[in-house]
Amino acid sequence: MALRDMERDMAGCSRCSSCKWIPHSQVKSWRFASGCPSSTRHHFHAYSGSGKMIMGLSLLHGRSELNDGVAEIIYNCQLCGSCQVSCQVYRDDIDLSDVLLELRGKCVEDGFLILEHMEMLQSMKKEDNPLGMLKADRGRWAEGLDVPDIGQRQVEVLFHAGCRYSYDEDLRETLRETISLLSGSGVDIGIAGREEACCGGRAYELGYQGEMRNFADDMAGRVKASGAAILVTACSDCYYTFKYLYPKRGLDLGVEVLHVTELVGRMIKEGRIEPAGDVPMRVTYHDPCHLGRRGETYKAGWDGGDKLQRPVRFKQSGRMGVFDPPRDIIRALPGAELVEMERIREYSWCCGAGGGVLEAFPDFAAWTAADRLEEAAATGAEALVTACPWCVRIFRDTVTETGVEMKVYDVMELLSASLGGV
């Protein structure tokens, strides 16, 4: 797919600005009515989904040219998908998120690159991760754990840790406790350890679309060699890559893909995991964009041209992502009280870390996270709970920088606490 393949989508934009806000029916207050971090931060239409649609059409028709300023606007976006969800409430023939991805592809194709993104890509090529860490250290998080390496034997469930969880020492214990919980509950689960590599989704989102194929082929080979029937990840970015980007590029991993909250939520319902200890805490849940609205399975098969004719089963509405399993886990914790923020589920506000913004525009990323923390505090919750290591990382860093009183947890941490720290 290229920008020219999205011409009908871009031409269809009616410039109504609905993409800047959550849908009117969902607005509970003016303070938390915005949906698009980029246009809210920069106060200029070009930064909105609609603005980028106009920009893309102008570039395609040769009425304007890419330059450094235009490219910076295109990259000043977390690719959170809020614009698409709001747009599709009114116009379901436009796949706005795909246009944003193709605009980045054009930036890379035309040589308008971001230094920080180039460094991430070089790290991915050299060390199989975008964090600048050593490939040799990838499996250190699992040292001492009694968990099989798929290089030694085949397993029923392959666990993909993802880059952030593999290397962030502050988050490492969450991953170790999760593996211990699953293994101790009878799941035949294994890891790739040092041989695990990045899913490649971050390269695609940065505009280096062709680079993802190498990582995807590597991932597919590892899944096949593991003998697993289920692939589980604790990272929402990896989940989105497996569920949307791989199928979009024609790659089928041939296994059931689950986020760890889906697997654990299923096991709680089956009685295989029984939270017992009190977690006396009032918490609110943050929906990670790439697990929620962007975590919807890619719906392939429509080649009828005019998307106004598309049956519903081919539309990416954002409503079929993973929203309930993390909440079900919280509700299963004795003593825990879940209170909701104003913008939730497919209308959630972004954490700020996605799309290469955290690396290239850290002030914008922190501003976005601070806005979400303010919304969380408004509920009266003492803790913000989420289900993605990238969200946990930026929220904890922003709490430290701003001094706001809010604890930040991965939902698996709270479950582990209820189980006595497995």
Short mmCIF file of C-alpha atoms in Angstrom, two decimals:
data_model
loop_
_atom_site.label_atom_id
_atom_site.label_comp_id
_atom_site.label_asym_id
_atom_site.label_seq_id
_atom_site.Cartn_x
_atom_site.Cartn_y
_atom_site.Cartn_z
CA MET A 1 0.00 0.00 0.00
CA ALA A 2 1.14 3.54 -0.73
CA LEU A 3 -0.22 7.04 -0.20
CA ARG A 4 -1.85 6.96 -3.64
CA ASP A 5 -3.91 3.94 -2.54
CA MET A 6 -5.48 6.14 0.16
CA GLU A 7 -6.57 8.92 -2.22
CA ARG A 8 -10.29 8.22 -1.87
CA ASP A 9 -9.95 8.28 1.95
CA MET A 10 -8.12 11.61 1.91
CA ALA A 11 -10.49 13.18 -0.62
CA GLY A 12 -13.43 12.05 1.50
CA CYS A 13 -12.40 14.11 4.54
CA SER A 14 -15.08 16.71 5.11
CA ARG A 15 -12.84 18.79 7.43
CA CYS A 16 -15.42 18.70 10.19
CA SER A 17 -12.72 18.46 12.92
CA SER A 18 -14.48 15.59 14.66
CA CYS A 19 -11.11 13.84 14.69
CA LYS A 20 -9.86 16.32 17.30
CA TRP A 21 -12.38 15.34 19.94
CA ILE A 22 -13.97 12.28 21.42
CA PRO A 23 -17.48 11.86 19.95
CA HIS A 24 -19.99 14.38 21.28
CA SER A 25 -22.11 11.63 22.85
CA GLN A 26 -19.10 10.60 24.97
CA VAL A 27 -18.13 14.06 26.26
CA LYS A 28 -18.61 14.42 30.01
CA SER A 29 -16.73 17.68 30.52
CA TRP A 30 -15.00 20.31 28.43
CA ARG A 31 -11.71 19.66 30.26
CA PHE A 32 -11.44 16.08 29.04
CA ALA A 33 -13.21 16.34 25.69
CA SER A 34 -10.11 16.33 23.46
CA GLY A 35 -9.09 13.13 21.72
CA CYS A 36 -6.07 14.09 19.60
CA PRO A 37 -2.95 14.94 21.64
CA SER A 38 -1.20 16.52 18.66
CA SER A 39 -3.83 19.08 17.71
CA THR A 40 -4.61 19.78 21.37
CA ARG A 41 -0.95 20.47 22.10
CA HIS A 42 -0.12 22.52 18.99
CA HIS A 43 -3.44 24.36 18.42
CA PHE A 44 -3.20 24.17 14.63
CA HIS A 45 -5.37 22.21 12.20
CA ALA A 46 -2.40 20.71 10.34
CA TYR A 47 -1.58 18.62 13.42
CA SER A 48 -5.02 16.97 13.46
CA GLY A 49 -6.03 13.87 11.53
CA SER A 50 -7.99 16.03 9.12
CA GLY A 51 -5.05 18.37 8.64
CA LYS A 52 -2.83 15.45 7.69
CA MET A 53 -5.48 14.17 5.27
CA ILE A 54 -5.49 17.53 3.49
CA MET A 55 -1.70 17.53 3.59
CA GLY A 56 -1.48 14.06 2.10
CA LEU A 57 -3.88 14.84 -0.72
CA SER A 58 -1.98 18.02 -1.55
CA LEU A 59 1.31 16.10 -1.67
CA LEU A 60 -0.23 13.40 -3.82
CA HIS A 61 -1.59 15.91 -6.34
CA GLY A 62 1.65 17.89 -6.44
CA ARG A 63 0.12 21.06 -5.03
CA SER A 64 2.74 21.14 -2.28
CA GLU A 65 6.01 19.44 -1.41
CA LEU A 66 7.44 17.76 1.63
CA ASN A 67 9.89 19.84 3.64
CA ASP A 68 11.34 19.63 7.13
CA GLY A 69 8.44 21.56 8.67
CA VAL A 70 5.77 19.36 7.09
CA ALA A 71 7.66 16.21 8.07
CA GLU A 72 7.90 17.38 11.67
CA ILE A 73 4.12 17.84 11.80
CA ILE A 74 3.65 14.32 10.42
CA TYR A 75 6.00 12.86 13.05
CA ASN A 76 4.42 14.87 15.91
CA CYS A 77 1.77 12.21 16.37
CA GLN A 78 1.61 9.14 18.61
CA LEU A 79 -0.45 7.19 16.04
CA CYS A 80 -2.86 6.53 18.90
CA GLY A 81 -5.86 6.08 16.60
CA SER A 82 -8.21 8.42 18.44
CA CYS A 83 -8.78 10.43 15.26
CA GLN A 84 -9.91 7.35 13.34
CA VAL A 85 -12.35 6.21 16.03
CA SER A 86 -13.98 9.64 16.23
CA CYS A 87 -14.01 10.04 12.45
CA GLN A 88 -15.70 6.67 11.97
CA VAL A 89 -18.54 7.62 14.26
CA TYR A 90 -19.60 9.93 11.43
CA ARG A 91 -17.67 8.67 8.36
CA ASP A 92 -16.94 4.96 8.21
CA ASP A 93 -15.45 5.05 4.71
CA ILE A 94 -12.17 6.63 5.87
CA ASP A 95 -9.24 4.69 7.34
CA LEU A 96 -7.44 7.66 8.81
CA SER A 97 -4.80 5.70 10.72
CA ASP A 98 -3.63 4.00 7.54
CA VAL A 99 -3.18 7.42 5.90
CA LEU A 100 -0.96 8.52 8.80
CA LEU A 101 1.18 5.40 8.38
CA GLU A 102 1.53 5.99 4.63
CA LEU A 103 2.50 9.63 5.20
CA ARG A 104 5.39 8.44 7.35
CA GLY A 105 6.34 5.95 4.68
CA LYS A 106 6.51 8.82 2.19
CA CYS A 107 8.66 10.88 4.55
CA VAL A 108 11.18 8.04 4.75
CA GLU A 109 10.98 7.38 1.01
CA ASP A 110 11.69 11.06 0.26
CA GLY A 111 14.51 11.29 2.81
CA PHE A 112 12.83 13.42 5.49
CA LEU A 113 14.11 11.51 8.48
CA ILE A 114 14.25 12.06 12.25
CA LEU A 115 17.66 11.48 13.84
CA GLU A 116 16.22 9.77 16.92
CA HIS A 117 14.17 7.43 14.71
CA MET A 118 17.22 6.57 12.63
CA GLU A 119 19.05 5.65 15.83
CA MET A 120 16.16 3.40 16.86
CA LEU A 121 16.23 1.69 13.48
CA GLN A 122 19.97 1.17 13.60
CA SER A 123 19.61 -0.38 17.05
CA MET A 124 16.91 -2.68 15.71
CA LYS A 125 19.11 -3.78 12.84
CA LYS A 126 22.19 -4.30 14.99
CA GLU A 127 20.77 -5.46 18.34
CA ASP A 128 17.17 -6.50 17.54
CA ASN A 129 15.65 -3.81 19.77
CA PRO A 130 14.92 -0.04 19.41
CA LEU A 131 16.31 0.86 22.85
CA GLY A 132 20.01 0.81 22.08
CA MET A 133 20.54 -2.21 24.33
CA LEU A 134 22.70 -5.27 23.67
CA LYS A 135 21.17 -8.31 22.05
CA ALA A 136 23.27 -10.46 24.38
CA ASP A 137 21.38 -9.06 27.41
CA ARG A 138 17.89 -9.68 26.07
CA GLY A 139 17.19 -12.83 28.06
CA ARG A 140 18.66 -11.64 31.38
CA TRP A 141 15.21 -10.79 32.76
CA ALA A 142 14.47 -14.54 33.00
CA GLU A 143 17.69 -15.60 34.74
CA GLY A 144 16.93 -18.04 37.54
CA LEU A 145 13.34 -18.65 36.44
CA ASP A 146 12.19 -22.23 35.99
CA VAL A 147 10.80 -21.71 32.49
CA PRO A 148 11.70 -23.70 29.40
CA ASP A 149 13.60 -22.13 26.54
CA ILE A 150 12.01 -23.03 23.21
CA GLY A 151 15.47 -23.79 21.94
CA GLN A 152 15.46 -26.79 24.28
CA ARG A 153 11.94 -28.14 23.83
CA GLN A 154 8.60 -27.31 22.24
CA VAL A 155 5.79 -25.77 24.30
CA GLU A 156 2.04 -25.16 24.06
CA VAL A 157 2.30 -21.40 24.74
CA LEU A 158 5.10 -19.11 23.54
CA PHE A 159 5.56 -15.98 25.64
CA HIS A 160 6.95 -12.93 23.80
CA ALA A 161 8.28 -10.45 26.34
CA GLY A 162 8.85 -7.53 23.95
CA CYS A 163 11.68 -4.99 24.02
CA ARG A 164 10.55 -2.69 26.85
CA TYR A 165 9.86 -5.50 29.30
CA SER A 166 13.03 -7.36 28.33
CA TYR A 167 15.36 -4.46 29.09
CA ASP A 168 13.64 -2.16 31.62
CA GLU A 169 15.00 -3.35 34.97
CA ASP A 170 12.38 -1.36 36.89
CA LEU A 171 9.64 -3.42 35.21
CA ARG A 172 11.44 -6.75 35.11
CA GLU A 173 9.90 -8.19 38.28
CA THR A 174 6.41 -7.83 36.82
CA LEU A 175 7.41 -10.05 33.93
CA ARG A 176 9.08 -12.62 36.16
CA GLU A 177 6.02 -12.84 38.42
CA THR A 178 3.75 -13.20 35.39
CA ILE A 179 5.74 -16.13 34.04
CA SER A 180 5.86 -17.76 37.47
CA LEU A 181 2.10 -17.34 37.84
CA LEU A 182 1.31 -18.89 34.45
CA SER A 183 3.80 -21.70 34.83
CA GLY A 184 2.64 -22.42 38.36
CA SER A 185 -0.96 -22.54 37.17
CA GLY A 186 -0.25 -25.37 34.80
CA VAL A 187 0.39 -23.48 31.55
CA ASP A 188 3.05 -25.16 29.40
CA ILE A 189 4.73 -21.87 28.60
CA GLY A 190 8.16 -21.18 27.15
CA ILE A 191 10.29 -18.22 26.12
CA ALA A 192 12.88 -17.51 23.47
CA GLY A 193 15.16 -15.75 25.96
CA ARG A 194 18.24 -14.30 24.33
CA GLU A 195 17.01 -15.37 20.89
CA GLU A 196 13.85 -13.27 21.10
CA ALA A 197 13.87 -10.21 18.84
CA CYS A 198 11.79 -7.09 18.30
CA CYS A 199 8.44 -7.66 16.57
CA GLY A 200 9.35 -4.93 14.08
CA GLY A 201 6.17 -2.95 14.53
CA ARG A 202 8.00 0.15 15.70
CA ALA A 203 9.98 0.26 12.42
CA TYR A 204 6.74 0.17 10.44
CA GLU A 205 5.22 2.99 12.47
CA LEU A 206 8.32 5.14 12.05
CA GLY A 207 7.89 4.84 8.28
CA TYR A 208 10.46 2.13 7.57
CA GLN A 209 7.77 -0.25 6.44
CA GLY A 210 9.96 -2.68 4.55
CA GLU A 211 12.14 -3.26 7.59
CA MET A 212 9.28 -4.87 9.50
CA ARG A 213 9.24 -7.83 7.10
CA ASN A 214 12.62 -9.08 8.28
CA PHE A 215 11.50 -9.07 11.91
CA ALA A 216 8.14 -10.58 10.99
CA ASP A 217 9.74 -13.48 9.10
CA ASP A 218 12.07 -14.06 12.05
CA MET A 219 9.12 -14.04 14.45
CA ALA A 220 7.14 -16.44 12.27
CA GLY A 221 10.06 -18.86 12.17
CA ARG A 222 10.44 -18.72 15.95
CA VAL A 223 6.73 -19.35 16.52
CA LYS A 224 6.76 -22.32 14.16
CA ALA A 225 9.87 -23.83 15.76
CA SER A 226 8.34 -23.48 19.24
CA GLY A 227 5.45 -25.79 18.32
CA ALA A 228 3.13 -23.44 20.21
CA ALA A 229 -0.56 -23.11 19.45
CA ILE A 230 -0.84 -19.82 21.36
CA LEU A 231 1.40 -16.73 21.27
CA VAL A 232 1.10 -14.52 24.36
CA THR A 233 2.61 -11.09 24.90
CA ALA A 234 2.46 -8.55 27.73
CA CYS A 235 3.26 -5.63 25.40
CA SER A 236 0.42 -3.79 23.69
CA ASP A 237 2.67 -2.61 20.84
CA CYS A 238 3.67 -6.20 20.04
CA TYR A 239 0.03 -7.27 20.30
CA TYR A 240 -1.00 -4.62 17.75
CA THR A 241 1.81 -5.67 15.45
CA PHE A 242 0.79 -9.34 15.57
CA LYS A 243 -2.95 -8.64 15.23
CA TYR A 244 -2.95 -5.76 12.73
CA LEU A 245 0.35 -4.98 11.01
CA TYR A 246 1.41 -8.55 10.19
CA PRO A 247 -1.97 -9.52 8.66
CA LYS A 248 -2.10 -6.17 6.88
CA ARG A 249 1.16 -7.13 5.17
CA GLY A 250 -0.13 -10.63 4.42
CA LEU A 251 1.62 -12.53 7.22
CA ASP A 252 -0.31 -15.14 9.22
CA LEU A 253 1.55 -16.47 12.27
CA GLY A 254 -0.77 -19.48 12.30
CA VAL A 255 -1.40 -19.37 16.06
CA GLU A 256 -3.88 -17.76 18.43
CA VAL A 257 -2.50 -14.39 19.58
CA LEU A 258 -3.42 -13.26 23.09
CA HIS A 259 -2.46 -10.40 25.35
CA VAL A 260 -1.50 -11.74 28.76
CA THR A 261 -4.59 -10.14 30.29
CA GLU A 262 -6.78 -12.15 27.90
CA LEU A 263 -5.12 -15.41 28.94
CA VAL A 264 -5.18 -14.62 32.66
CA GLY A 265 -8.74 -13.28 32.49
CA ARG A 266 -9.77 -16.55 30.85
CA MET A 267 -8.01 -18.57 33.56
CA ILE A 268 -9.70 -16.59 36.35
CA LYS A 269 -13.11 -17.34 34.81
CA GLU A 270 -12.18 -21.03 34.61
CA GLY A 271 -11.12 -21.03 38.27
CA ARG A 272 -7.52 -21.87 37.44
CA ILE A 273 -6.35 -18.64 39.07
CA GLU A 274 -8.11 -17.43 42.22
CA PRO A 275 -7.11 -14.01 43.59
CA ALA A 276 -7.31 -14.26 47.35
CA GLY A 277 -5.43 -11.50 49.15
CA ASP A 278 -6.94 -8.07 49.64
CA VAL A 279 -5.74 -5.24 47.41
CA PRO A 280 -7.39 -2.39 49.31
CA MET A 281 -7.01 0.31 46.75
CA ARG A 282 -9.14 2.65 44.65
CA VAL A 283 -7.78 2.42 41.12
CA THR A 284 -8.56 3.66 37.64
CA TYR A 285 -7.67 1.85 34.43
CA HIS A 286 -5.87 3.37 31.44
CA ASP A 287 -6.59 1.67 28.08
CA PRO A 288 -3.32 1.37 26.10
CA CYS A 289 -4.06 2.59 22.55
CA HIS A 290 -2.39 -0.37 20.84
CA LEU A 291 -4.22 -2.89 23.04
CA GLY A 292 -7.58 -1.14 22.90
CA ARG A 293 -8.77 0.64 19.78
CA ARG A 294 -5.62 -0.23 17.78
CA GLY A 295 -5.61 -3.82 19.04
CA GLU A 296 -8.50 -4.77 16.81
CA THR A 297 -7.77 -7.68 14.45
CA TYR A 298 -6.99 -6.55 10.89
CA LYS A 299 -10.04 -7.13 8.74
CA ALA A 300 -8.76 -8.22 5.36
CA GLY A 301 -10.71 -9.02 2.24
CA TRP A 302 -12.38 -5.83 1.05
CA ASP A 303 -11.30 -4.95 -2.46
CA GLY A 304 -14.46 -3.28 -3.64
CA GLY A 305 -12.95 0.20 -3.97
CA ASP A 306 -15.63 2.53 -2.61
CA LYS A 307 -15.52 1.97 1.16
CA LEU A 308 -19.05 3.33 1.52
CA GLN A 309 -20.08 -0.08 0.18
CA ARG A 310 -18.03 -2.01 2.77
CA PRO A 311 -19.94 -4.44 4.99
CA VAL A 312 -19.41 -3.82 8.71
CA ARG A 313 -17.17 -6.90 9.03
CA PHE A 314 -14.48 -5.12 7.02
CA LYS A 315 -14.45 -1.88 9.04
CA GLN A 316 -11.85 -1.02 11.67
CA SER A 317 -14.06 0.72 14.20
CA GLY A 318 -11.72 0.33 17.19
CA ARG A 319 -14.51 -1.14 19.26
CA MET A 320 -13.26 -4.74 19.11
CA GLY A 321 -9.97 -4.26 20.91
CA VAL A 322 -9.02 -5.59 24.35
CA PHE A 323 -10.99 -3.55 26.87
CA ASP A 324 -12.70 -5.93 29.31
CA PRO A 325 -10.05 -8.55 30.31
CA PRO A 326 -7.86 -6.07 32.26
CA ARG A 327 -10.94 -4.63 33.96
CA ASP A 328 -12.19 -8.14 34.77
CA ILE A 329 -8.87 -8.90 36.49
CA ILE A 330 -9.12 -5.73 38.59
CA ARG A 331 -12.71 -6.53 39.55
CA ALA A 332 -11.62 -10.02 40.62
CA LEU A 333 -9.16 -8.59 43.16
CA PRO A 334 -10.62 -8.58 46.69
CA GLY A 335 -10.68 -5.06 48.10
CA ALA A 336 -9.90 -3.29 44.83
CA GLU A 337 -12.34 -0.61 43.64
CA LEU A 338 -12.32 0.34 39.97
CA VAL A 339 -13.40 3.87 39.09
CA GLU A 340 -13.44 5.00 35.47
CA MET A 341 -11.98 8.13 33.93
CA GLU A 342 -14.02 10.25 31.53
CA ARG A 343 -12.22 9.04 28.39
CA ILE A 344 -12.16 5.24 28.35
CA ARG A 345 -12.12 2.20 26.06
CA GLU A 346 -11.92 3.26 22.37
CA TYR A 347 -12.15 6.91 23.42
CA SER A 348 -9.17 6.77 25.77
CA TRP A 349 -6.54 9.52 25.86
CA CYS A 350 -3.04 8.35 24.83
CA CYS A 351 -0.17 7.89 27.32
CA GLY A 352 2.12 9.82 24.97
CA ALA A 353 4.81 7.22 24.34
CA GLY A 354 3.79 5.86 20.94
CA GLY A 355 4.74 6.50 17.34
CA GLY A 356 8.33 7.48 18.11
CA VAL A 357 7.18 10.61 19.96
CA LEU A 358 8.79 9.55 23.26
CA GLU A 359 12.19 9.39 21.57
CA ALA A 360 11.93 12.38 19.20
CA PHE A 361 9.67 14.79 21.09
CA PRO A 362 9.96 13.89 24.81
CA ASP A 363 8.34 17.15 26.01
CA PHE A 364 5.23 16.40 23.95
CA ALA A 365 5.19 12.83 25.25
CA ALA A 366 5.44 13.99 28.88
CA TRP A 367 2.75 16.65 28.35
CA THR A 368 0.40 13.97 27.00
CA ALA A 369 1.09 11.66 29.95
CA ALA A 370 0.58 14.52 32.44
CA ASP A 371 -2.84 15.22 30.95
CA ARG A 372 -3.84 11.60 31.50
CA LEU A 373 -2.54 11.60 35.07
CA GLU A 374 -4.62 14.70 35.79
CA GLU A 375 -7.67 12.88 34.47
CA ALA A 376 -6.83 9.87 36.64
CA ALA A 377 -6.46 12.07 39.72
CA ALA A 378 -9.86 13.64 39.05
CA THR A 379 -11.50 10.25 39.72
CA GLY A 380 -10.17 10.18 43.28
CA ALA A 381 -8.15 7.05 42.52
CA GLU A 382 -4.88 6.52 44.34
CA ALA A 383 -3.42 4.43 41.54
CA LEU A 384 -3.48 4.30 37.75
CA VAL A 385 -3.40 0.75 36.42
CA THR A 386 -2.62 -0.19 32.84
CA ALA A 387 -1.52 -3.18 30.76
CA CYS A 388 1.47 -2.05 28.71
CA PRO A 389 5.10 -1.51 29.74
CA TRP A 390 5.44 1.60 27.54
CA CYS A 391 2.49 3.20 29.33
CA VAL A 392 3.82 2.22 32.76
CA ARG A 393 7.25 3.63 31.93
CA ILE A 394 6.11 7.07 30.77
CA PHE A 395 3.51 7.44 33.52
CA ARG A 396 6.05 6.60 36.24
CA ASP A 397 8.61 8.97 34.73
CA THR A 398 6.03 11.75 34.50
CA VAL A 399 4.94 11.20 38.11
CA THR A 400 8.57 11.58 39.14
CA GLU A 401 9.05 14.73 37.05
CA THR A 402 5.82 16.47 38.02
CA GLY A 403 5.45 15.29 41.60
CA VAL A 404 1.80 14.38 41.08
CA GLU A 405 0.55 11.95 43.72
CA MET A 406 -0.40 8.87 41.76
CA LYS A 407 0.85 5.30 41.97
CA VAL A 408 1.27 3.49 38.65
CA TYR A 409 0.94 -0.27 38.22
CA ASP A 410 0.69 -2.91 35.55
CA VAL A 411 -2.47 -4.90 36.24
CA MET A 412 -0.34 -8.04 36.56
CA GLU A 413 1.46 -6.44 39.52
CA LEU A 414 -1.81 -6.08 41.40
CA LEU A 415 -2.80 -9.66 40.62
CA SER A 416 0.56 -10.86 41.84
CA ALA A 417 0.09 -8.88 45.06
CA SER A 418 -3.28 -10.54 45.61
CA LEU A 419 -1.65 -13.93 45.12
CA GLY A 420 1.02 -13.13 47.64
CA GLY A 421 3.76 -12.31 45.18
CA VAL A 422 3.99 -15.50 43.21
#
